[in-house]
PDB file of C-alpha atoms in Angstrom:
ATOM      1  CA  UNK A1205     -24.177  25.143 -23.234  1.00 74.00           C
ATOM      2  CA  UNK A1206     -23.152  22.492 -20.785  1.00 83.00           C
ATOM      3  CA  UNK A1207     -24.402  19.031 -19.989  1.00 89.00           C
ATOM      4  CA  UNK A1208     -23.448  16.006 -17.967  1.00 93.00           C
ATOM      5  CA  UNK A1209     -24.265  12.345 -18.436  1.00 95.00           C
ATOM      6  CA  UNK A1210     -23.920   9.763 -15.734  1.00 96.00           C
ATOM      7  CA  UNK A1211     -23.618   6.546 -17.621  1.00 96.00           C
ATOM      8  CA  UNK A1212     -25.078   4.238 -14.963  1.00 95.00           C
ATOM      9  CA  UNK A1213     -28.245   4.881 -13.023  1.00 94.00           C
ATOM     10  CA  UNK A1214     -27.471   2.031 -10.604  1.00 96.00           C
ATOM     11  CA  UNK A1215     -24.197   0.423  -9.562  1.00 98.00           C
ATOM     12  CA  UNK A1216     -23.967  -2.497  -7.173  1.00 98.00           C
ATOM     13  CA  UNK A1217     -20.700  -3.691  -5.615  1.00 97.00           C
ATOM     14  CA  UNK A1218     -19.664  -5.939  -2.777  1.00 97.00           C
ATOM     15  CA  UNK A1219     -18.071  -4.483   0.294  1.00 97.00           C
ATOM     16  CA  UNK A1220     -14.300  -4.299  -0.121  1.00 97.00           C
ATOM     17  CA  UNK A1221     -14.375  -4.245  -3.935  1.00 98.00           C
ATOM     18  CA  UNK A1222     -13.588  -1.235  -6.153  1.00 98.00           C
ATOM     19  CA  UNK A1223     -16.162   1.390  -7.081  1.00 98.00           C
ATOM     20  CA  UNK A1224     -16.402   3.076 -10.478  1.00 98.00           C
ATOM     21  CA  UNK A1225     -19.074   5.684 -11.190  1.00 98.00           C
ATOM     22  CA  UNK A1226     -18.879   7.106 -14.698  1.00 98.00           C
ATOM     23  CA  UNK A1227     -19.508  10.676 -15.785  1.00 97.00           C
ATOM     24  CA  UNK A1228     -19.124  12.376 -19.171  1.00 97.00           C
ATOM     25  CA  UNK A1229     -19.576  16.082 -19.657  1.00 93.00           C
ATOM     26  CA  UNK A1230     -19.767  18.721 -22.342  1.00 90.00           C
ATOM     27  CA  UNK A1231     -18.971  22.369 -21.894  1.00 81.00           C
ATOM     28  CA  UNK A1232     -18.176  25.364 -24.046  1.00 73.00           C
ATOM     29  CA  UNK A1233     -15.502  26.509 -21.635  1.00 73.00           C
ATOM     30  CA  UNK A1234     -12.933  24.938 -19.387  1.00 75.00           C
ATOM     31  CA  UNK A1235     -15.317  23.490 -16.874  1.00 80.00           C
ATOM     32  CA  UNK A1236     -15.281  23.058 -13.163  1.00 87.00           C
ATOM     33  CA  UNK A1237     -16.439  19.576 -12.248  1.00 91.00           C
ATOM     34  CA  UNK A1238     -17.754  18.257  -8.986  1.00 93.00           C
ATOM     35  CA  UNK A1239     -18.967  15.051  -7.410  1.00 96.00           C
ATOM     36  CA  UNK A1240     -21.573  15.271  -4.668  1.00 95.00           C
ATOM     37  CA  UNK A1241     -22.981  12.508  -2.489  1.00 96.00           C
ATOM     38  CA  UNK A1242     -26.485  12.396  -1.080  1.00 93.00           C
ATOM     39  CA  UNK A1243     -27.405   9.955   1.660  1.00 92.00           C
ATOM     40  CA  UNK A1244     -31.100   9.109   2.092  1.00 86.00           C
ATOM     41  CA  UNK A1245     -33.187  12.080   3.206  1.00 81.00           C
ATOM     42  CA  UNK A1246     -30.106  14.268   3.446  1.00 84.00           C
ATOM     43  CA  UNK A1247     -28.707  17.227   1.584  1.00 85.00           C
ATOM     44  CA  UNK A1248     -25.816  17.077  -0.866  1.00 91.00           C
ATOM     45  CA  UNK A1249     -22.248  16.902   0.373  1.00 93.00           C
ATOM     46  CA  UNK A1250     -19.228  17.732  -1.740  1.00 93.00           C
ATOM     47  CA  UNK A1251     -16.919  14.759  -2.351  1.00 96.00           C
ATOM     48  CA  UNK A1252     -14.360  16.457  -4.569  1.00 94.00           C
ATOM     49  CA  UNK A1253     -13.887  19.078  -7.255  1.00 92.00           C
ATOM     50  CA  UNK A1254     -11.760  19.639 -10.331  1.00 90.00           C
ATOM     51  CA  UNK A1255     -10.700  23.201 -10.994  1.00 80.00           C
ATOM     52  CA  UNK A1256      -8.042  22.995 -13.750  1.00 75.00           C
ATOM     53  CA  UNK A1257      -5.198  22.152 -11.432  1.00 74.00           C
ATOM     54  CA  UNK A1258      -4.155  18.502 -11.034  1.00 83.00           C
ATOM     55  CA  UNK A1259      -6.132  16.125 -13.231  1.00 88.00           C
ATOM     56  CA  UNK A1260      -6.285  13.484 -10.499  1.00 94.00           C
ATOM     57  CA  UNK A1261      -8.387  14.841  -7.690  1.00 94.00           C
ATOM     58  CA  UNK A1262      -8.584  13.312  -4.242  1.00 95.00           C
ATOM     59  CA  UNK A1263     -11.688  13.777  -2.146  1.00 94.00           C
ATOM     60  CA  UNK A1264     -13.132  12.755   1.153  1.00 95.00           C
ATOM     61  CA  UNK A1265     -13.731   9.185   2.329  1.00 94.00           C
ATOM     62  CA  UNK A1266     -11.130   7.706  -0.024  1.00 96.00           C
ATOM     63  CA  UNK A1267     -12.795   8.780  -3.264  1.00 97.00           C
ATOM     64  CA  UNK A1268     -10.902  10.209  -6.193  1.00 97.00           C
ATOM     65  CA  UNK A1269     -11.663  11.243  -9.755  1.00 97.00           C
ATOM     66  CA  UNK A1270      -9.583  11.769 -12.862  1.00 94.00           C
ATOM     67  CA  UNK A1271     -10.291  14.547 -15.337  1.00 93.00           C
ATOM     68  CA  UNK A1272      -9.653  13.382 -18.917  1.00 93.00           C
ATOM     69  CA  UNK A1273     -10.155  16.201 -21.358  1.00 89.00           C
ATOM     70  CA  UNK A1274      -9.667  14.038 -24.447  1.00 90.00           C
ATOM     71  CA  UNK A1275     -12.464  11.746 -23.296  1.00 93.00           C
ATOM     72  CA  UNK A1276     -14.558  14.506 -21.663  1.00 93.00           C
ATOM     73  CA  UNK A1277     -14.846  12.271 -18.641  1.00 95.00           C
ATOM     74  CA  UNK A1278     -14.649  12.673 -14.883  1.00 96.00           C
ATOM     75  CA  UNK A1279     -15.134   9.212 -13.433  1.00 98.00           C
ATOM     76  CA  UNK A1280     -15.316   8.670  -9.683  1.00 98.00           C
ATOM     77  CA  UNK A1281     -13.437   5.763  -8.123  1.00 98.00           C
ATOM     78  CA  UNK A1282     -12.714   4.219  -4.760  1.00 98.00           C
ATOM     79  CA  UNK A1283     -10.414   1.228  -4.233  1.00 97.00           C
ATOM     80  CA  UNK A1284     -12.520  -0.501  -1.607  1.00 97.00           C
ATOM     81  CA  UNK A1285     -16.228   0.069  -0.984  1.00 97.00           C
ATOM     82  CA  UNK A1286     -17.634   0.411   2.501  1.00 96.00           C
ATOM     83  CA  UNK A1287     -21.224  -0.135   3.536  1.00 96.00           C
ATOM     84  CA  UNK A1288     -21.485   3.545   4.453  1.00 95.00           C
ATOM     85  CA  UNK A1289     -20.784   4.466   0.801  1.00 97.00           C
ATOM     86  CA  UNK A1290     -24.274   3.381  -0.201  1.00 97.00           C
ATOM     87  CA  UNK A1291     -25.893   6.596  -1.440  1.00 96.00           C
ATOM     88  CA  UNK A1292     -26.823   8.653  -4.503  1.00 95.00           C
ATOM     89  CA  UNK A1293     -23.931  10.291  -6.337  1.00 96.00           C
ATOM     90  CA  UNK A1294     -24.192  13.307  -8.606  1.00 95.00           C
ATOM     91  CA  UNK A1295     -21.709  14.546 -11.159  1.00 96.00           C
ATOM     92  CA  UNK A1296     -21.961  18.297 -11.686  1.00 93.00           C
ATOM     93  CA  UNK A1297     -20.480  20.636 -14.279  1.00 89.00           C
ATOM     94  CA  UNK A1298     -20.274  24.384 -13.809  1.00 83.00           C
ATOM     95  CA  UNK A1299     -19.044  27.059 -16.148  1.00 73.00           C
ATOM     96  CA  UNK A1300     -17.853  29.385 -13.439  1.00 63.00           C
ATOM     97  CA  UNK A1301     -16.811  31.992 -16.006  1.00 63.00           C
ATOM     98  CA  UNK A1302     -20.380  32.529 -17.145  1.00 61.00           C
ATOM     99  CA  UNK A1303     -23.995  32.245 -16.106  1.00 55.00           C
ATOM    100  CA  UNK A1304     -23.397  33.101 -12.469  1.00 66.00           C
ATOM    101  CA  UNK A1305     -21.795  29.749 -11.934  1.00 68.00           C
ATOM    102  CA  UNK A1306     -24.963  27.845 -12.641  1.00 77.00           C
ATOM    103  CA  UNK A1307     -24.494  24.135 -12.283  1.00 84.00           C
ATOM    104  CA  UNK A1308     -25.848  21.316 -14.382  1.00 88.00           C
ATOM    105  CA  UNK A1309     -26.467  18.064 -12.560  1.00 91.00           C
ATOM    106  CA  UNK A1310     -26.376  14.552 -13.879  1.00 93.00           C
ATOM    107  CA  UNK A1311     -29.355  12.356 -13.166  1.00 92.00           C
ATOM    108  CA  UNK A1312     -27.496  10.568 -10.411  1.00 93.00           C
ATOM    109  CA  UNK A1313     -26.090   7.089  -9.792  1.00 96.00           C
ATOM    110  CA  UNK A1314     -27.406   4.981  -6.959  1.00 96.00           C
ATOM    111  CA  UNK A1315     -24.617   2.989  -5.362  1.00 97.00           C
ATOM    112  CA  UNK A1316     -25.573  -0.177  -3.519  1.00 97.00           C
ATOM    113  CA  UNK A1317     -22.976  -1.946  -1.384  1.00 97.00           C
ATOM    114  CA  UNK A1318     -23.639  -5.602  -0.600  1.00 96.00           C
ATOM    115  CA  UNK A1319     -22.168  -7.222   2.513  1.00 95.00           C
TER     116      UNK A1319
ATOM    117  CA  UNK B1113     -21.634  26.910  12.097  1.00 59.00           C
ATOM    118  CA  UNK B1114     -25.072  26.493  10.532  1.00 72.00           C
ATOM    119  CA  UNK B1115     -24.175  26.805   6.837  1.00 93.00           C
ATOM    120  CA  UNK B1116     -27.350  26.708   4.754  1.00 95.00           C
ATOM    121  CA  UNK B1117     -30.629  26.297   6.608  1.00 95.00           C
ATOM    122  CA  UNK B1118     -33.982  25.623   4.990  1.00 96.00           C
ATOM    123  CA  UNK B1119     -37.377  25.971   6.627  1.00 96.00           C
ATOM    124  CA  UNK B1120     -39.695  24.171   6.770  1.00 95.00           C
ATOM    125  CA  UNK B1121     -38.339  20.646   6.322  1.00 93.00           C
ATOM    126  CA  UNK B1122     -41.700  19.130   5.411  1.00 95.00           C
ATOM    127  CA  UNK B1123     -44.990  20.580   4.215  1.00 96.00           C
ATOM    128  CA  UNK B1124     -48.248  19.332   2.763  1.00 97.00           C
ATOM    129  CA  UNK B1125     -50.314  21.799   0.748  1.00 96.00           C
ATOM    130  CA  UNK B1126     -53.678  21.605  -0.916  1.00 97.00           C
ATOM    131  CA  UNK B1127     -53.903  22.518  -4.571  1.00 97.00           C
ATOM    132  CA  UNK B1128     -54.201  26.287  -4.932  1.00 97.00           C
ATOM    133  CA  UNK B1129     -52.663  27.155  -1.582  1.00 97.00           C
ATOM    134  CA  UNK B1130     -49.621  29.377  -1.351  1.00 96.00           C
ATOM    135  CA  UNK B1131     -46.466  29.096   0.693  1.00 96.00           C
ATOM    136  CA  UNK B1132     -42.955  30.444   1.047  1.00 97.00           C
ATOM    137  CA  UNK B1133     -39.799  28.426   1.579  1.00 97.00           C
ATOM    138  CA  UNK B1134     -37.009  30.183   3.392  1.00 97.00           C
ATOM    139  CA  UNK B1135     -33.300  29.657   2.804  1.00 97.00           C
ATOM    140  CA  UNK B1136     -30.778  31.282   5.097  1.00 97.00           C
ATOM    141  CA  UNK B1137     -26.987  31.149   4.837  1.00 97.00           C
ATOM    142  CA  UNK B1138     -24.448  32.476   7.304  1.00 96.00           C
ATOM    143  CA  UNK B1139     -21.345  32.278   5.095  1.00 95.00           C
ATOM    144  CA  UNK B1140     -21.729  35.702   3.469  1.00 94.00           C
ATOM    145  CA  UNK B1141     -22.063  34.065   0.053  1.00 94.00           C
ATOM    146  CA  UNK B1142     -22.980  36.143  -2.954  1.00 92.00           C
ATOM    147  CA  UNK B1143     -24.770  33.505  -4.998  1.00 93.00           C
ATOM    148  CA  UNK B1144     -27.834  31.578  -3.965  1.00 95.00           C
ATOM    149  CA  UNK B1145     -29.873  28.985  -5.820  1.00 95.00           C
ATOM    150  CA  UNK B1146     -33.139  27.079  -5.572  1.00 97.00           C
ATOM    151  CA  UNK B1147     -33.353  23.593  -7.081  1.00 96.00           C
ATOM    152  CA  UNK B1148     -35.989  20.929  -7.193  1.00 96.00           C
ATOM    153  CA  UNK B1149     -35.178  17.243  -7.128  1.00 93.00           C
ATOM    154  CA  UNK B1150     -37.479  14.686  -8.695  1.00 92.00           C
ATOM    155  CA  UNK B1151     -36.879  10.932  -8.913  1.00 83.00           C
ATOM    156  CA  UNK B1152     -34.416   9.975 -11.616  1.00 76.00           C
ATOM    157  CA  UNK B1153     -33.947  13.571 -12.788  1.00 77.00           C
ATOM    158  CA  UNK B1154     -31.145  14.981 -10.700  1.00 83.00           C
ATOM    159  CA  UNK B1155     -31.498  18.580  -9.562  1.00 91.00           C
ATOM    160  CA  UNK B1156     -33.001  21.271 -11.759  1.00 93.00           C
ATOM    161  CA  UNK B1157     -32.460  24.969 -11.220  1.00 93.00           C
ATOM    162  CA  UNK B1158     -35.603  26.993 -10.518  1.00 96.00           C
ATOM    163  CA  UNK B1159     -34.248  30.494  -9.821  1.00 96.00           C
ATOM    164  CA  UNK B1160     -30.994  31.961  -8.674  1.00 94.00           C
ATOM    165  CA  UNK B1161     -29.511  35.170  -7.355  1.00 94.00           C
ATOM    166  CA  UNK B1162     -26.095  36.702  -7.882  1.00 90.00           C
ATOM    167  CA  UNK B1163     -26.453  39.193  -5.066  1.00 92.00           C
ATOM    168  CA  UNK B1164     -28.781  41.063  -2.765  1.00 94.00           C
ATOM    169  CA  UNK B1165     -31.712  42.530  -4.641  1.00 93.00           C
ATOM    170  CA  UNK B1166     -31.143  40.473  -7.814  1.00 93.00           C
ATOM    171  CA  UNK B1167     -32.854  37.340  -9.073  1.00 95.00           C
ATOM    172  CA  UNK B1168     -32.931  35.433 -12.344  1.00 93.00           C
ATOM    173  CA  UNK B1169     -34.776  32.504 -13.881  1.00 94.00           C
ATOM    174  CA  UNK B1170     -33.282  29.081 -14.065  1.00 92.00           C
ATOM    175  CA  UNK B1171     -34.270  26.014 -15.999  1.00 90.00           C
ATOM    176  CA  UNK B1172     -37.776  25.463 -14.550  1.00 95.00           C
ATOM    177  CA  UNK B1173     -39.059  28.797 -13.177  1.00 96.00           C
ATOM    178  CA  UNK B1174     -42.759  28.574 -14.017  1.00 96.00           C
ATOM    179  CA  UNK B1175     -45.068  28.624 -11.007  1.00 96.00           C
ATOM    180  CA  UNK B1176     -42.403  29.992  -8.666  1.00 97.00           C
ATOM    181  CA  UNK B1177     -41.244  33.415  -7.552  1.00 97.00           C
ATOM    182  CA  UNK B1178     -38.217  34.413  -5.505  1.00 97.00           C
ATOM    183  CA  UNK B1179     -36.881  37.356  -3.575  1.00 97.00           C
ATOM    184  CA  UNK B1180     -33.477  38.266  -2.149  1.00 97.00           C
ATOM    185  CA  UNK B1181     -34.099  41.305   0.008  1.00 95.00           C
ATOM    186  CA  UNK B1182     -31.241  40.454   2.329  1.00 95.00           C
ATOM    187  CA  UNK B1183     -27.950  38.898   1.306  1.00 96.00           C
ATOM    188  CA  UNK B1184     -28.310  36.009   3.704  1.00 97.00           C
ATOM    189  CA  UNK B1185     -31.869  35.037   2.749  1.00 97.00           C
ATOM    190  CA  UNK B1186     -33.377  33.660  -0.444  1.00 98.00           C
ATOM    191  CA  UNK B1187     -37.124  33.041  -0.454  1.00 98.00           C
ATOM    192  CA  UNK B1188     -38.972  30.737  -2.825  1.00 98.00           C
ATOM    193  CA  UNK B1189     -42.701  31.330  -3.217  1.00 97.00           C
ATOM    194  CA  UNK B1190     -45.473  29.222  -4.656  1.00 96.00           C
ATOM    195  CA  UNK B1191     -48.511  31.429  -5.279  1.00 92.00           C
ATOM    196  CA  UNK B1192     -50.930  28.657  -6.269  1.00 96.00           C
ATOM    197  CA  UNK B1193     -49.546  25.211  -5.611  1.00 96.00           C
ATOM    198  CA  UNK B1194     -50.135  22.397  -8.096  1.00 97.00           C
ATOM    199  CA  UNK B1195     -49.571  18.636  -7.711  1.00 96.00           C
ATOM    200  CA  UNK B1196     -46.753  18.906 -10.284  1.00 96.00           C
ATOM    201  CA  UNK B1197     -44.845  20.940  -7.708  1.00 97.00           C
ATOM    202  CA  UNK B1198     -44.620  17.969  -5.371  1.00 97.00           C
ATOM    203  CA  UNK B1199     -40.881  17.590  -5.015  1.00 97.00           C
ATOM    204  CA  UNK B1200     -37.897  17.979  -2.748  1.00 95.00           C
ATOM    205  CA  UNK B1201     -36.526  21.511  -2.838  1.00 97.00           C
ATOM    206  CA  UNK B1202     -32.897  22.333  -2.164  1.00 95.00           C
ATOM    207  CA  UNK B1203     -31.324  25.683  -1.573  1.00 96.00           C
ATOM    208  CA  UNK B1204     -27.630  26.244  -2.181  1.00 94.00           C
ATOM    209  CA  UNK B1205     -25.196  29.091  -1.797  1.00 94.00           C
ATOM    210  CA  UNK B1206     -21.775  29.793  -3.250  1.00 91.00           C
ATOM    211  CA  UNK B1207     -19.062  32.299  -2.676  1.00 89.00           C
ATOM    212  CA  UNK B1208     -18.366  34.486  -5.684  1.00 77.00           C
ATOM    213  CA  UNK B1209     -15.289  33.832  -7.768  1.00 72.00           C
ATOM    214  CA  UNK B1210     -13.834  30.942  -9.680  1.00 68.00           C
ATOM    215  CA  UNK B1211     -13.664  27.337  -8.627  1.00 71.00           C
ATOM    216  CA  UNK B1212     -15.911  27.601  -5.624  1.00 82.00           C
ATOM    217  CA  UNK B1213     -18.325  24.864  -4.774  1.00 86.00           C
ATOM    218  CA  UNK B1214     -21.934  25.176  -3.700  1.00 89.00           C
ATOM    219  CA  UNK B1215     -23.128  24.364  -0.196  1.00 92.00           C
ATOM    220  CA  UNK B1216     -26.559  22.800   0.126  1.00 92.00           C
ATOM    221  CA  UNK B1217     -29.303  22.873   2.683  1.00 93.00           C
ATOM    222  CA  UNK B1218     -30.970  19.724   3.961  1.00 92.00           C
ATOM    223  CA  UNK B1219     -33.971  20.039   1.696  1.00 93.00           C
ATOM    224  CA  UNK B1220     -37.707  20.686   2.002  1.00 95.00           C
ATOM    225  CA  UNK B1221     -40.070  17.882   1.103  1.00 94.00           C
ATOM    226  CA  UNK B1222     -43.254  19.411  -0.313  1.00 97.00           C
ATOM    227  CA  UNK B1223     -46.365  17.437  -1.158  1.00 96.00           C
ATOM    228  CA  UNK B1224     -49.263  19.072  -2.973  1.00 97.00           C
ATOM    229  CA  UNK B1225     -52.519  17.130  -2.785  1.00 96.00           C
TER     230      UNK B1225
END
């Protein structure tokens, strides 16, 4: 079984300040982990993915995430928030060795960026 | 390069009506998925397919049926719509193999009145 918990349903930051979106996961296997972003009334876009290579993963738009097995975490960070980062963010875990790669989504974190 | 295309984008149904949502992908992906997204609940898997001619139930399959007659298309059917099926529906596809991410369509906003 696999699950994912996004620890904050809402995060609010000021433009130019760091962003931290927290995600914990559980999985019976070595998981693949993803962060997706969803802008209002849009589909989901992949930000980055962890696939058992480097534990620090760099994604698009300056985002990165660090896989910490001991903490079962995959937190998303960005050094300096931009207004265009305001969106919904989803942490996703997939056991790609089983279950046809079915993914389990967190409930999402809404990021608000204040001017 | 269309990726994953969903039709229609919006639809309003009356309770008891039926409809079919179409998902088409042009990336030759093996796996396809239908999710529903409800406020504060993330995405939940309705049905999925691991290849042409195969389908399987996901987390919330009741009230829905699917078909994958062609590799590029994955249809989601509602035989008798209910207000509880008001949601945003997303289709996704994924190439087979390890460590491959899913690509999502733009969503279909369905309201059942």
